[in-house]
Amino acid sequence: MVNDKNKLMPVLIGIHLVALPLYSRMPVPVLLLVAILTLWAVLIISGRLSQPKQIIRLLLAAVIVSLLIVSYGSIFGQGPGTSMLLLLSFSKLFEMKSKRDAIVVVFMGYFLIASNFFHTQDPWVAVYVFAVVIYLTSLLIIFSDRLGSMDFKSRLRVSGKMILQATPLMLILFILFPRINGPLWALPDDAQAAKTGISDEMSPGSINRLISSGAVAFRVQFEAEPPSHENLYWRGLVLSHYDGEKWTRDDAPSRARPDVVYEDEKSDIIKYTVTLESHGRSWLYSLEKMIGYDQKYRVTRELQLFADNKINDVIIYKMQSDLHAVNHGLFLPELRKNLALPVNINQRTKKLATQLKAGGNDVQFIDTVLQYFRNQEFFYTLSPPLLGRHAMDDFLFETRRGFCEHYASAFVHLMRAGGVAARVVVGYQGGTINPVDDYMIIRQSDAHAWTEVWLKDRGWVRVDPTAAVSPERIEQGIQNAGLELARLPSILSSNNFVFLKIRYHWDSFHHSWNQWVVGFDEKKQKELFSRLGVEDINASTLVTWLVIAMSVCGGLVALWVFRRRADGPKDRTRYYYDMFCNKLAKAGLGRKPYEGSREYLARITMLFPVVDEKAEMIISYYQDLRYGDASDVELKQKFVRCVKQFKVKSINKDNVLLQR
C-alpha cells in the first residue's frame, strides 16, 4: 500500500485540487510548508524515501502547530483551521499502512472542498466543487477496485454517474428541507475577514482604495422607476467621533429610537428589494430615508440598519424609503458629540470657519463653505498627497487634492468649528442598471462619503461637498468624474460593447443564482410553493413531503441501479467473452457449461479444422486478461475490438465456418 504509486499519487493530486482556491488566502509560510510536504510525499510515493519514523512525525506535528500560531496568531478560527486540516492531510500520507488510511485522507478532502464556501458562494465555486467531488469519489473507486480493472476515464465516468444518481435526492432536500431563520451554526470570528467593503471607520484613503474594485456590493430591484442618479444615496454607517486621524462611530444608546417624519403618500414611497453580498460585517444598506424595513433587523437613532449577526452569506431584504422624509432626531448629548473637535490641532481650519461664517446663519454658512470648495483650486483625485498631523489644515491650505472622504471630513470639521452640528455618513452613491433583467448594480467602486448637518427647522439634512468639486460624480457616476481611468475597474472604464454585454448577462445569472440558490430562505421557500398553488405551508408539512419524496426517489434510483446491474456487465472482460461465445452458439457451436476457454477452442478446432484466426486470437487475449494483467488497457481494447469484429453466420455442409 505504501509504495503503490498508481493509487497514492492521485490522492496527492486530489489534495491539491481541493485546496487550490484556498491557496490565495493562505500566508506564505503555510504555502512553503505545503510545497515541502508535497515534495517529501512525492519522494516517499516514488520509493526514493522511506516513511518517516514516529519521532519525525511528532516533530512535524509540532512544526505545523507552531507555524499556524506564528502565521495566524492562533490555531482556532476559519483560517488556521482550514490550513491545519490541509497540512494534516499531507502528513497522513507519511504514515500509510492500509487502505483505510488513504480513505481517511479522501474524506478529509470532502471537508476541505466545502470550506471554499466560507469565502464565496459564486456559481463558479459550485461548479468547481462539483467537479472535485467527482474526482474525490473516483479515488474511493480506486481503493474498491481490487483487480485494478478500471482506467482513469472509467473511474471518472462511474463517479459522475454516482453523483448524478444522487442529484435528485439533493434537489429534494434543497427544496423541501424546512428553512430556519438565522444560521444553523456560527462561523469563526475570522470568517470573511478578508472581504472587500466599507469599514466602520474612515480616514484619508480608506474609501478611494475601494474604487479600483469592480466587485458587487449589492443589487437592488425597484418595484417602480428608480430615483434619479443624484438621489441614489445608499446609507450605511454614521460616523460622529473624530480624533484627528479617523472618523469612527459613536452611536446613541440602543434604546433611543429614530424620529423620522414623513407624509403617508404612496406616490412618495420607494419600494425595493436589496440582495446584499456577504461582507463580514453586521450593517446593511438602504436608500435614504428609510421608513419601512423587516422587523428582524434593528435601526439605530442615526438611521443605521443592523442585523443580529455578521453578513457571511448573501441576504435578501425588502425596504421602503421616502426621499422627502425628515429625521428630527437630536438629543442634547447628540448635539454635543456632533459639535466636538479635537483640541490643539487644525487651528487654521477653525479660523477659516470663523471667517466663512462671519455672522451669517447656518444655511448661509453651509452655502459659503460649498462656494469656497467651488471657487478655490480644489481637485477631485484618487491619488491625493499624504496628510500630516494637522490633516485638515494640510488639505484645505496646502494639498487641496482629495477624494470624497477628504471633502466630507473637511466639511464636517468646518461645520463644527462654525457651531453647526454635523457628522459623516459612509455608504454608496449611484448604481448602474443591468439592461438584461432591469435591476440596479451597486459596486464597491460606488463607495462614497457625504455629510449631514443639523438645521433647526429641517432636522438632519444631507450635504455632499463632493458635488461642489465634482458634480459629475454625483449626477453621472464615478466613471464620469474625470478620475484616473487606470484606477477604475474594467467594467466601468471599458467601452467594448461585447465585453459589457457578456458581463451584464453573467451578472444577471449571478443575480438569479443569489435569489434562488444562495438566498433560498424561508420566504423564498414559501414563495415557491405559493407559485405552485400551495399557500401557508408549514414545517410539519414540509417534513412529511420530504420523507415521502426521499423514499419514492430513493426507491426509483435504487431500482434503476439494480436493474442496470442485473442487465449490464459485471465484468467487462467476461461480458465480451460471453458475447463471443454467443456469436458461435448462434452458428451451432455453443460452449458446454463445463468447458474452459482452451477446451472450447480445442473442440471447435477438432470438429471444424477451418476456423478463423480471430477466434484463436480472442481466446488468447481472454486468457491473458483473465489470468494475467487485467489492468492492461491496450490489451483489453484489442480484445474488445476483436470480439466486436468477429461475425459468423452458420456452418455449411463441409463443416466450414462461414463469415458474414
XYZ file of C-alpha atoms in Angstrom:
660
model
C 0.000 0.000 0.000
C 2.755 2.453 0.947
C 4.641 2.087 -2.329
C 1.585 1.882 -4.584
C 2.352 4.876 -6.796
C -0.698 4.336 -9.007
C -3.027 4.787 -6.042
C -1.300 7.310 -3.780
C -0.217 9.808 -6.428
C -3.861 10.502 -7.445
C -4.621 11.081 -3.746
C -1.830 13.668 -3.533
C -3.178 15.383 -6.653
C -6.661 15.350 -5.112
C -5.437 17.199 -2.016
C -4.051 19.995 -4.200
C -7.239 20.189 -6.288
C -9.264 20.543 -3.098
C -7.066 23.319 -1.713
C -6.343 25.158 -4.980
C -8.895 28.001 -4.410
C -7.685 28.324 -0.805
C -4.016 28.885 -1.605
C -4.513 32.564 -2.474
C -5.781 33.184 1.080
C -3.029 31.325 2.946
C 0.069 33.069 4.320
C 3.425 32.478 2.632
C 4.919 30.300 5.456
C 1.988 27.882 5.166
C 2.383 27.720 1.374
C 6.110 26.995 1.742
C 5.370 24.137 4.138
C 2.766 22.806 1.686
C 5.435 22.780 -1.048
C 7.931 20.972 1.200
C 5.400 18.355 2.289
C 4.367 17.814 -1.339
C 7.957 17.151 -2.443
C 8.501 14.884 0.563
C 5.325 12.918 -0.228
C 6.340 12.509 -3.896
C 9.709 11.048 -2.860
C 8.002 8.602 -0.491
C 5.360 7.551 -3.013
C 8.003 7.022 -5.713
C 10.013 4.812 -3.356
C 13.058 7.092 -3.115
C 12.488 7.712 0.589
C 11.010 5.534 3.293
C 8.244 6.621 5.608
C 9.462 8.818 8.481
C 9.668 7.313 11.938
C 7.201 8.207 14.654
C 9.511 10.741 16.314
C 9.838 12.601 12.983
C 6.064 12.653 12.564
C 5.629 14.045 16.083
C 8.164 16.788 15.358
C 6.327 17.556 12.117
C 3.061 17.946 14.024
C 4.760 20.381 16.416
C 6.141 22.363 13.464
C 2.671 22.588 11.920
C 1.095 23.898 15.128
C 3.919 26.393 15.700
C 3.744 27.649 12.137
C -0.006 28.208 12.375
C 0.374 30.160 15.624
C 3.089 32.343 14.075
C 1.105 32.904 10.853
C -2.377 33.395 12.298
C -1.777 34.116 15.985
C -3.910 31.111 16.947
C -4.861 27.616 15.826
C -8.549 28.415 16.256
C -10.638 30.054 13.593
C -11.603 29.571 9.980
C -8.170 30.407 8.512
C -5.897 28.346 10.779
C -8.479 25.550 10.960
C -8.543 25.154 7.186
C -4.746 25.320 6.950
C -4.330 22.749 9.708
C -6.713 20.314 8.026
C -4.799 20.705 4.757
C -1.389 20.168 6.382
C -2.663 17.149 8.304
C -3.898 15.678 5.018
C -0.344 15.836 3.677
C 1.058 14.445 6.917
C -1.282 11.470 6.750
C 0.469 10.383 3.549
C 3.620 9.799 5.627
C 2.059 7.014 7.689
C 0.107 4.981 5.153
C -0.297 1.431 6.411
C -3.598 0.324 4.939
C -6.336 1.233 2.519
C -8.245 2.786 5.425
C -5.565 5.486 5.877
C -5.904 6.591 2.263
C -9.683 6.669 2.509
C -9.390 8.909 5.586
C -7.381 11.410 3.507
C -10.056 11.368 0.797
C -12.799 12.083 3.332
C -10.731 14.950 4.740
C -10.772 16.268 1.175
C -14.582 16.359 1.219
C -14.467 18.632 4.283
C -11.786 20.851 2.773
C -13.590 21.357 -0.523
C -16.688 22.506 1.354
C -14.625 25.181 3.155
C -14.398 27.105 -0.131
C -17.960 28.271 0.509
C -16.713 30.182 3.573
C -15.163 32.705 1.195
C -17.593 32.877 -1.697
C -20.766 31.212 -2.908
C -20.426 32.224 -6.539
C -21.688 29.827 -9.226
C -18.176 29.010 -10.455
C -17.270 27.760 -6.978
C -20.238 25.387 -7.030
C -19.149 24.061 -10.446
C -15.562 23.605 -9.256
C -16.646 21.869 -6.057
C -18.925 19.570 -8.065
C -16.033 18.596 -10.370
C -13.631 17.972 -7.475
C -16.230 15.861 -5.655
C -16.435 13.659 -8.757
C -12.646 13.296 -8.672
C -12.600 12.506 -4.927
C -15.274 9.872 -5.428
C -13.178 8.340 -8.206
C -10.369 7.980 -5.645
C -12.644 5.878 -3.470
C -13.304 3.707 -6.520
C -9.537 3.153 -6.889
C -9.369 1.548 -3.463
C -12.509 -0.506 -4.091
C -11.240 -1.858 -7.419
C -9.003 -4.635 -6.099
C -8.263 -6.066 -9.539
C -7.388 -2.656 -10.976
C -9.679 -3.281 -13.913
C -10.745 0.348 -14.394
C -8.713 3.077 -16.024
C -8.878 6.803 -15.144
C -11.672 7.640 -17.582
C -13.756 4.679 -16.424
C -13.409 5.720 -12.785
C -14.464 9.289 -13.568
C -17.405 8.017 -15.599
C -18.617 5.772 -12.773
C -18.054 8.542 -10.218
C -20.008 11.025 -12.353
C -22.878 8.566 -12.666
C -22.976 8.118 -8.892
C -23.103 11.876 -8.325
C -25.846 12.272 -10.947
C -27.833 9.478 -9.296
C -27.614 11.376 -6.005
C -28.604 14.700 -7.609
C -32.412 14.126 -7.411
C -32.091 13.447 -3.690
C -30.012 16.601 -3.307
C -32.640 18.698 -5.105
C -35.419 17.258 -2.960
C -33.507 18.114 0.214
C -32.782 21.612 -1.083
C -36.412 22.380 -1.923
C -38.279 20.582 0.880
C -35.954 20.801 3.873
C -37.569 23.323 6.255
C -35.704 26.618 6.356
C -34.880 28.156 9.729
C -34.460 31.871 10.380
C -30.849 32.571 11.247
C -27.772 30.375 10.790
C -27.633 26.739 11.944
C -24.158 27.383 13.316
C -21.856 30.331 13.896
C -18.790 30.862 11.739
C -15.475 31.720 13.421
C -14.676 35.360 14.030
C -12.161 35.454 11.192
C -14.589 34.149 8.603
C -14.991 36.711 5.843
C -12.170 38.734 7.399
C -10.657 39.479 4.013
C -13.882 40.710 2.399
C -13.783 43.956 0.464
C -16.151 46.671 1.595
C -16.730 49.719 3.746
C -15.365 49.504 7.278
C -16.674 51.134 10.452
C -14.092 53.908 10.369
C -12.961 56.461 7.819
C -9.572 58.044 7.304
C -7.872 59.602 4.263
C -7.555 56.888 1.621
C -9.948 54.423 3.241
C -12.635 54.813 0.568
C -10.620 55.533 -2.551
C -8.949 52.130 -2.068
C -12.312 50.583 -2.949
C -12.666 52.461 -6.238
C -10.461 50.036 -8.175
C -12.694 47.107 -7.170
C -15.448 46.096 -9.571
C -16.887 43.640 -7.035
C -20.633 43.891 -6.486
C -21.644 45.273 -3.087
C -25.377 44.671 -3.547
C -28.135 44.610 -6.150
C -31.485 46.384 -5.971
C -34.781 45.567 -7.648
C -37.203 48.518 -7.617
C -40.949 47.942 -7.786
C -41.346 51.134 -9.821
C -38.997 53.537 -11.556
C -35.781 54.129 -9.578
C -34.879 57.619 -8.339
C -32.573 59.823 -10.372
C -28.846 59.182 -10.058
C -28.186 62.192 -7.819
C -30.704 60.821 -5.283
C -29.192 57.349 -5.071
C -27.514 57.647 -1.673
C -27.202 54.214 -0.063
C -26.815 54.812 3.633
C -24.503 52.574 5.607
C -22.877 53.992 8.740
C -22.864 57.304 10.567
C -19.502 58.450 11.966
C -19.645 61.085 14.677
C -16.318 60.865 16.518
C -13.123 62.411 15.152
C -9.737 62.010 16.842
C -7.689 63.997 14.331
C -6.835 60.955 12.186
C -10.002 58.974 11.572
C -13.755 59.110 11.958
C -15.497 56.370 13.958
C -18.998 55.537 15.158
C -20.413 56.961 18.346
C -23.970 55.664 18.280
C -26.731 56.719 20.619
C -27.897 54.143 23.197
C -29.757 51.228 21.633
C -32.981 52.181 23.406
C -33.027 55.556 21.632
C -35.269 55.424 18.580
C -35.085 57.495 15.384
C -37.550 60.337 14.877
C -38.464 60.217 11.180
C -41.483 62.178 9.954
C -42.990 61.676 6.513
C -46.282 62.175 4.751
C -48.103 58.919 4.197
C -48.495 59.331 0.448
C -47.858 56.219 -1.589
C -46.594 58.232 -4.529
C -43.537 59.322 -2.494
C -42.695 55.896 -1.076
C -39.997 53.936 -2.893
C -40.269 50.160 -2.503
C -37.315 47.981 -3.382
C -35.586 44.664 -2.625
C -31.884 44.534 -1.770
C -29.729 41.466 -2.434
C -26.683 42.127 -0.284
C -23.429 40.252 -0.922
C -21.624 38.884 2.121
C -19.199 41.415 3.577
C -18.409 40.011 7.021
C -19.972 42.916 8.948
C -23.352 43.355 10.581
C -24.672 46.508 8.901
C -26.973 46.690 5.893
C -27.578 49.385 3.289
C -30.718 51.285 2.442
C -31.796 54.209 0.329
C -32.236 57.433 2.274
C -34.535 57.896 4.172
C -35.795 54.504 5.285
C -39.364 54.345 6.599
C -40.059 50.610 6.337
C -37.898 47.565 6.958
C -38.014 43.929 8.065
C -38.529 43.845 11.830
C -35.881 41.159 12.303
C -33.348 43.940 11.729
C -32.817 46.927 14.015
C -32.481 50.610 13.227
C -30.395 52.948 15.349
C -31.105 56.520 16.299
C -28.809 57.573 13.421
C -30.865 55.579 10.855
C -28.350 52.768 10.533
C -29.708 49.307 9.713
C -28.144 46.335 11.515
C -28.558 42.554 11.562
C -28.025 40.496 14.702
C -25.173 38.548 13.093
C -22.413 39.270 10.635
C -23.431 39.070 6.991
C -21.493 35.950 5.966
C -23.983 34.855 3.320
C -25.971 36.606 0.632
C -29.161 38.000 2.192
C -32.283 39.465 0.629
C -34.443 42.062 2.363
C -37.247 44.434 1.393
C -37.132 48.146 2.173
C -39.207 51.296 1.871
C -37.787 54.804 1.674
C -39.130 58.310 1.273
C -36.737 60.890 -0.097
C -38.855 63.679 1.404
C -38.887 62.265 4.929
C -37.257 64.312 7.699
C -35.124 62.942 10.529
C -35.708 65.143 13.580
C -33.676 63.035 15.992
C -31.333 65.184 18.104
C -30.867 64.914 21.861
C -28.628 67.285 23.815
C -25.872 64.613 24.111
C -26.097 64.119 20.344
C -25.714 67.843 19.798
C -22.605 67.903 21.936
C -20.884 64.946 20.283
C -21.664 66.317 16.807
C -20.016 69.621 17.698
C -16.919 68.124 19.336
C -13.478 68.617 17.792
C -10.010 67.531 18.945
C -8.082 70.317 20.661
C -4.696 71.756 19.689
C -4.843 70.628 16.047
C -6.133 72.139 12.802
C -6.180 75.680 14.202
C -6.060 77.253 10.732
C -9.210 75.309 9.771
C -11.020 76.626 12.833
C -10.036 80.207 11.962
C -11.231 79.676 8.409
C -14.608 78.503 9.718
C -14.933 81.660 11.794
C -14.132 83.809 8.784
C -16.561 81.977 6.466
C -19.441 82.214 8.912
C -18.922 85.900 9.634
C -22.217 86.404 11.418
C -24.402 84.598 8.887
C -26.965 81.979 9.795
C -26.365 78.223 9.460
C -27.811 77.918 5.944
C -25.700 80.812 4.707
C -22.635 79.285 6.368
C -23.211 75.974 4.548
C -23.579 77.751 1.216
C -20.442 79.792 1.867
C -18.344 76.691 2.613
C -19.615 74.915 -0.505
C -18.869 78.036 -2.536
C -15.373 78.029 -1.059
C -14.827 74.491 -2.393
C -16.130 75.523 -5.819
C -14.116 78.703 -6.195
C -10.776 77.624 -4.789
C -8.471 75.298 -6.704
C -9.587 72.021 -5.191
C -9.146 68.809 -7.188
C -11.027 65.519 -7.069
C -8.469 62.699 -7.421
C -7.759 59.095 -6.476
C -4.102 59.901 -5.763
C -4.089 62.604 -3.066
C -0.862 63.501 -1.216
C -0.306 62.218 2.300
C -1.505 64.437 5.139
C 0.299 65.175 8.381
C -0.830 65.542 11.994
C -2.871 68.641 11.122
C -4.674 66.788 8.347
C -7.464 69.311 7.756
C -5.057 72.239 7.662
C -2.825 70.392 5.195
C -5.778 69.538 2.958
C -7.528 72.920 2.954
C -4.446 75.138 2.672
C -1.673 73.024 1.129
C -2.586 69.999 -0.996
C -6.238 70.738 -1.927
C -6.336 67.343 -3.644
C -8.525 64.598 -2.290
C -11.306 62.090 -2.667
C -14.787 62.084 -1.139
C -13.555 61.222 2.378
C -11.255 64.259 2.350
C -14.062 66.657 1.417
C -16.580 65.090 3.806
C -14.105 65.223 6.685
C -13.068 68.804 5.973
C -16.671 69.966 5.575
C -17.799 68.454 8.893
C -14.742 69.907 10.609
C -15.604 73.386 9.267
C -19.262 72.992 10.256
C -18.437 72.017 13.818
C -15.856 74.776 14.103
C -18.596 77.193 12.997
C -21.073 75.914 15.595
C -23.190 73.695 13.300
C -23.741 70.081 14.352
C -22.554 67.776 11.605
C -21.493 64.174 11.024
C -20.089 61.922 8.307
C -22.148 59.259 6.529
C -20.473 56.444 4.578
C -22.106 54.128 2.101
C -22.514 54.101 -1.674
C -23.723 56.610 -4.202
C -25.199 55.802 -7.588
C -25.592 52.480 -9.341
C -25.869 51.005 -12.814
C -28.977 49.439 -14.321
C -28.434 45.963 -15.741
C -30.409 46.061 -19.012
C -30.783 42.265 -19.091
C -33.041 41.975 -16.019
C -33.694 45.651 -15.199
C -32.184 45.742 -11.719
C -29.530 48.065 -10.310
C -25.943 47.015 -9.552
C -24.039 48.872 -6.833
C -20.331 48.069 -6.877
C -17.520 48.709 -4.429
C -16.342 51.405 -6.826
C -19.528 53.320 -5.912
C -18.336 53.713 -2.308
C -18.835 57.249 -1.092
C -18.788 59.546 1.926
C -21.033 62.536 2.475
C -22.258 64.595 5.419
C -25.339 65.514 7.419
C -25.845 68.850 9.142
C -28.443 69.769 11.730
C -30.781 72.629 10.852
C -33.296 73.583 13.491
C -36.368 73.693 11.246
C -35.369 70.899 8.851
C -33.699 68.295 11.033
C -30.753 66.353 9.653
C -30.070 67.496 6.093
C -27.768 65.735 3.652
C -24.969 67.869 2.219
C -22.464 66.353 -0.183
C -19.383 68.576 -0.524
C -18.048 66.306 -3.295
C -20.823 67.664 -5.521
C -19.299 71.129 -5.159
C -15.948 69.926 -6.520
C -17.066 67.199 -8.937
C -20.800 67.399 -9.682
C -20.350 64.811 -12.454
C -19.509 62.221 -9.775
C -22.945 62.599 -8.205
C -25.003 63.172 -11.327
C -23.423 60.642 -13.698
C -21.373 58.221 -11.612
C -17.774 57.562 -10.705
C -16.854 56.663 -14.302
C -17.701 60.195 -15.464
C -15.953 62.079 -12.667
C -12.753 62.690 -14.613
C -10.701 60.389 -12.399
C -7.699 58.300 -13.433
C -9.134 55.615 -15.745
C -6.354 53.203 -14.825
C -7.671 53.117 -11.248
C -11.258 52.310 -12.245
C -12.482 48.709 -12.670
C -12.655 47.397 -16.247
C -16.455 47.126 -16.160
C -16.583 50.944 -15.801
C -13.652 52.027 -17.954
C -14.259 49.707 -20.922
C -16.280 50.813 -23.943
C -16.310 47.372 -25.571
C -19.958 46.542 -26.283
C -19.405 42.774 -26.451
C -17.465 42.768 -23.187
C -20.138 44.775 -21.389
C -22.942 42.582 -22.753
C -21.207 39.430 -21.555
C -20.617 40.975 -18.126
C -24.262 42.011 -17.806
C -25.522 38.556 -18.801
C -23.143 36.920 -16.346
C -24.236 39.281 -13.582
C -27.878 38.518 -14.415
C -27.187 34.809 -14.000
C -25.316 35.557 -10.770
C -28.268 37.583 -9.506
C -30.675 34.713 -10.239
C -28.275 32.329 -8.502
C -28.307 34.536 -5.413
C -32.082 34.836 -5.495
C -32.980 31.154 -5.859
C -29.972 29.204 -4.614
C -27.847 31.146 -2.137
C -30.781 33.240 -0.917
C -33.296 30.384 -0.829
C -34.538 31.077 2.699
C -37.874 30.553 4.411
C -39.524 33.396 2.480
C -38.284 32.132 -0.874
C -39.414 28.629 0.003
C -42.924 29.824 0.797
C -42.923 31.991 -2.321
C -42.011 28.964 -4.458
C -44.829 26.836 -3.075
C -47.209 29.773 -3.351
C -46.466 29.915 -7.074
C -47.267 26.197 -7.206
C -50.652 26.855 -5.582
C -49.756 25.758 -2.037
C -50.378 28.530 0.485
C -49.251 28.765 4.128
C -47.047 25.694 4.052
C -45.526 24.822 7.437
C -42.560 22.815 8.687
C -44.517 19.654 9.540
C -45.986 19.511 6.030
C -42.554 20.000 4.509
C -41.082 17.199 6.618
C -43.901 14.852 5.577
C -43.401 15.662 1.909
C -39.653 15.345 2.356
C -39.887 11.823 3.771
C -42.300 10.723 1.039
C -40.273 12.286 -1.781
C -36.972 10.884 -0.496
C -38.470 7.421 -0.136
C -40.015 7.429 -3.614
C -36.996 8.961 -5.334
C -34.540 6.763 -3.441
C -36.558 3.689 -4.353
C -36.673 4.639 -8.038
C -32.942 5.324 -8.161
C -32.176 2.057 -6.364
C -34.492 0.112 -8.700
C -32.828 1.675 -11.743
C -29.344 0.886 -10.432
C -30.169 -2.718 -9.525
C -31.840 -3.356 -12.869
C -28.849 -1.969 -14.737
C -26.543 -4.139 -12.661
C -28.667 -7.178 -13.345
C -28.844 -6.494 -17.076
C -25.430 -4.945 -17.599
C -21.917 -6.382 -17.480
C -20.425 -7.118 -14.078
C -17.057 -7.893 -15.631
C -16.073 -6.176 -18.895
C -13.730 -8.983 -19.941
C -16.244 -11.674 -19.089
C -19.017 -9.745 -20.788
C -17.228 -9.667 -24.155
C -16.099 -13.285 -23.828
C -19.756 -14.272 -23.355
C -20.595 -12.146 -26.405
C -18.023 -14.145 -28.418
C -19.477 -17.455 -27.193
C -22.994 -16.319 -28.046
C -21.943 -15.493 -31.595
C -20.603 -19.038 -32.000
C -23.683 -20.537 -30.348
C -25.933 -18.862 -32.912
C -23.880 -20.628 -35.590
C -24.381 -24.017 -33.863
C -21.149 -24.061 -31.848
C -22.368 -23.385 -28.323
C -19.988 -23.730 -25.379
C -20.595 -26.541 -22.891
C -21.051 -25.483 -19.259
C -18.005 -27.471 -18.135
C -15.670 -26.230 -20.884
C -12.922 -23.758 -20.241
C -11.797 -21.348 -22.925
C -8.936 -23.548 -24.158
C -11.084 -26.715 -24.144
C -13.775 -24.843 -26.035
C -11.305 -23.704 -28.698
C -9.838 -27.229 -28.934
C -13.251 -28.777 -29.524
C -14.107 -26.254 -32.224
C -10.754 -26.848 -33.910
C -11.174 -30.617 -33.778
C -14.702 -30.550 -35.217
C -14.057 -27.789 -37.703
C -10.412 -27.638 -38.776
C -11.024 -24.481 -40.774
C -11.508 -21.887 -38.064
C -10.981 -18.174 -38.400
C -7.706 -16.985 -36.836
C -9.607 -14.314 -34.949
C -11.180 -16.996 -32.748
C -7.754 -18.167 -31.627
C -6.672 -14.542 -31.110
C -9.759 -13.787 -28.994
C -9.179 -16.836 -26.789
C -5.516 -15.857 -26.381
C -6.408 -12.294 -25.365
C -9.045 -13.603 -22.967
C -6.565 -15.953 -21.299
C -4.051 -13.147 -20.851
C -6.648 -10.794 -19.342
C -8.337 -13.347 -17.129
C -5.209 -14.967 -15.727
C -2.637 -12.258 -16.405
C -2.609 -8.475 -16.128
C -6.263 -7.427 -16.047
C -5.295 -3.748 -15.928
C -3.597 -3.809 -19.346
C -5.766 -1.184 -21.072
C -4.250 -1.700 -24.532
C -4.736 -5.484 -24.396
C -8.300 -5.054 -23.230
C -9.041 -2.691 -26.094
C -7.647 -5.204 -28.607
C -9.776 -7.971 -27.077
C -12.964 -5.902 -27.220
C -12.245 -4.797 -30.791
C -11.674 -8.385 -31.982
C -14.896 -9.611 -30.350
C -16.903 -6.830 -31.957
C -15.383 -7.546 -35.362
C -15.867 -11.338 -35.111
C -19.017 -12.260 -37.035
C -20.337 -15.706 -38.115
C -23.428 -16.815 -39.961
C -23.686 -20.647 -39.873
C -21.941 -23.955 -40.584
C -22.185 -25.249 -44.166
C -22.332 -28.881 -45.307
C -18.493 -29.064 -45.459
C -18.215 -28.019 -41.782
C -16.793 -24.633 -42.749
C -17.390 -21.623 -40.502
C -18.973 -19.006 -42.736
C -18.161 -15.318 -42.134
C -20.619 -12.520 -42.761
